[in-house]
Tab-separated table of C-alpha atoms in Angstrom:
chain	number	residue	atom	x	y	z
A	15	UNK	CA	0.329	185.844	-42.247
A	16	UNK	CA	-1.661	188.777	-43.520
A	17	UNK	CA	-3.216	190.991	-40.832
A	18	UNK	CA	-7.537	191.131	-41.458
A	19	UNK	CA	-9.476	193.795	-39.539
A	20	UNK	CA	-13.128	192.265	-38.407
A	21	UNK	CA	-15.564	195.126	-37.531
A	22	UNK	CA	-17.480	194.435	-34.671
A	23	UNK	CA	-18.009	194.204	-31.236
A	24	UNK	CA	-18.077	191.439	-28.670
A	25	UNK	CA	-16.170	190.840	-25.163
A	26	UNK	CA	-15.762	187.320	-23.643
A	27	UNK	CA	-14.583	186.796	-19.916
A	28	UNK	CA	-13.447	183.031	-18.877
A	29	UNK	CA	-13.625	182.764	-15.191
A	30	UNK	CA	-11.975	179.981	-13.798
A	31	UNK	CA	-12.442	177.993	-17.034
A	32	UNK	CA	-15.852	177.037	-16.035
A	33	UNK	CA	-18.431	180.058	-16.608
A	34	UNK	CA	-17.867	181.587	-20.240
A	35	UNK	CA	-19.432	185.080	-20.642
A	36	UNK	CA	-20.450	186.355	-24.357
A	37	UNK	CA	-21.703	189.565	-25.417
A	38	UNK	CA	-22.206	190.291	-29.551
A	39	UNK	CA	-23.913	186.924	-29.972
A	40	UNK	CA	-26.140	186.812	-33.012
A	41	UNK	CA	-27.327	183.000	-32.632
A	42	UNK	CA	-26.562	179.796	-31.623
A	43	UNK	CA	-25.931	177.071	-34.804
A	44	UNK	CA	-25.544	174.291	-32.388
A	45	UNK	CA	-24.689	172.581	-28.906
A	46	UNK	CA	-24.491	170.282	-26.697
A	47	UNK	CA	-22.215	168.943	-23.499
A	48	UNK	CA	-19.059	169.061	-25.920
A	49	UNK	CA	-19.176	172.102	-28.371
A	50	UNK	CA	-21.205	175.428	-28.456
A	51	UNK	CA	-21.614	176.805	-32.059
A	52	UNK	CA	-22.207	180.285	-32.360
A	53	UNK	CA	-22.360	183.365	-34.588
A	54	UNK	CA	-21.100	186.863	-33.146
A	55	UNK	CA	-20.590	190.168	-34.194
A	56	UNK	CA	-16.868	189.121	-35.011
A	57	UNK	CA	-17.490	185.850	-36.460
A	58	UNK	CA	-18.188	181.952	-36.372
A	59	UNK	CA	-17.436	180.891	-32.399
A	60	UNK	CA	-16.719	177.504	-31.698
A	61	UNK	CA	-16.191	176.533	-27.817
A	62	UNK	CA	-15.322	173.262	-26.610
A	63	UNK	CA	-15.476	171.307	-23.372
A	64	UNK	CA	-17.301	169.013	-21.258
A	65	UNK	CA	-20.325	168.865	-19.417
A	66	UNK	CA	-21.143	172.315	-21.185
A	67	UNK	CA	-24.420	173.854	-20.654
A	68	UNK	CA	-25.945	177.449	-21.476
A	69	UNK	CA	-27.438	178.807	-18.596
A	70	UNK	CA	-28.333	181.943	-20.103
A	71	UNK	CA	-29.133	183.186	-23.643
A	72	UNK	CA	-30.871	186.609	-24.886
A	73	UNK	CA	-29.913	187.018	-28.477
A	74	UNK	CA	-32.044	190.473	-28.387
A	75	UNK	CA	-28.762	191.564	-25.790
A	76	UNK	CA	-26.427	189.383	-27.709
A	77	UNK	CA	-25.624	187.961	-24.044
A	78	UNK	CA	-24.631	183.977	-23.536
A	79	UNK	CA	-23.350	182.201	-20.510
A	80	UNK	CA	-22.009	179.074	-20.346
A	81	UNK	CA	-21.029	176.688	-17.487
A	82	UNK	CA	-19.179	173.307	-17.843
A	83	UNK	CA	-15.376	172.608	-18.441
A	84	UNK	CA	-14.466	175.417	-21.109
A	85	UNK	CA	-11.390	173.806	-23.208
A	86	UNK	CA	-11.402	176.016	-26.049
A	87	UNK	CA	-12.668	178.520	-27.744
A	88	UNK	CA	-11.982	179.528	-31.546
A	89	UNK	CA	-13.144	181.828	-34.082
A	90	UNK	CA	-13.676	180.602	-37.386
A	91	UNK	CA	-13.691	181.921	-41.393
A	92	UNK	CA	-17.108	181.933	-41.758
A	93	UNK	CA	-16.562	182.357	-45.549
A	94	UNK	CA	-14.564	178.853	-45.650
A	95	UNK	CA	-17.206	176.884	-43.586
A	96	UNK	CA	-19.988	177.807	-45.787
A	97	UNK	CA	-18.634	177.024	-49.024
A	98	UNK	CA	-20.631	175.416	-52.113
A	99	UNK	CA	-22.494	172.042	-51.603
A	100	UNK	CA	-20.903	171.596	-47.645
A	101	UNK	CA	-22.775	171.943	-44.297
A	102	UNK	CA	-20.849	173.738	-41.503
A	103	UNK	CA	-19.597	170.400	-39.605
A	104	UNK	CA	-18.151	168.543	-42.943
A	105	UNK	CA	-15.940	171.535	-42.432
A	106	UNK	CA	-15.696	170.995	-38.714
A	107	UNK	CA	-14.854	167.272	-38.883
A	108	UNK	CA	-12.408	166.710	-41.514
């Protein structure tokens, strides 16, 4: 596997797996109780859960919170998602 550098900035802190803290949030491509979509500073954010609800957003701080059962979270190729002719979740849910 080849090493890739991403410049950028961002920190995330998991407490407890059920408060998510974000900073170098750009925007929010989608939610709701079972996935947060998001873009940061370091790339395409997917986190996944239940009962998942952002209780705080200010994109002009790049700050998110979110509450609920946190399951996962994974960057993603944002290159590869938005390729020719395909929407981000006909990548998602292959």
């Amino acid at each position: 596997m080849d090493a890739k550098r991403i410049e950028g900035s961002g920190k995330i802190e998991l407490l407890s797996r059920e408060e998510l803290r974000l900073t170098g949030v750009k925007d929010v491509h989608s939610f709701n109780e079972e996935a947060v979509i998001l873009e940061t500073d370091l790339g395409l954010l997917t986190i996944g859960g239940e009962d998942l609800h952002i209780v705080k957003l200010n994109l002009e701080e790049g700050e998110l919170e979110v509450k609920g059962l946190i399951n996962s979270f994974v960057y993603n190729d944002e290159s590869k998602l938005f390729s020719k002719g395909e929407g981000i979740f006909s990548k998602l849910f292959k």
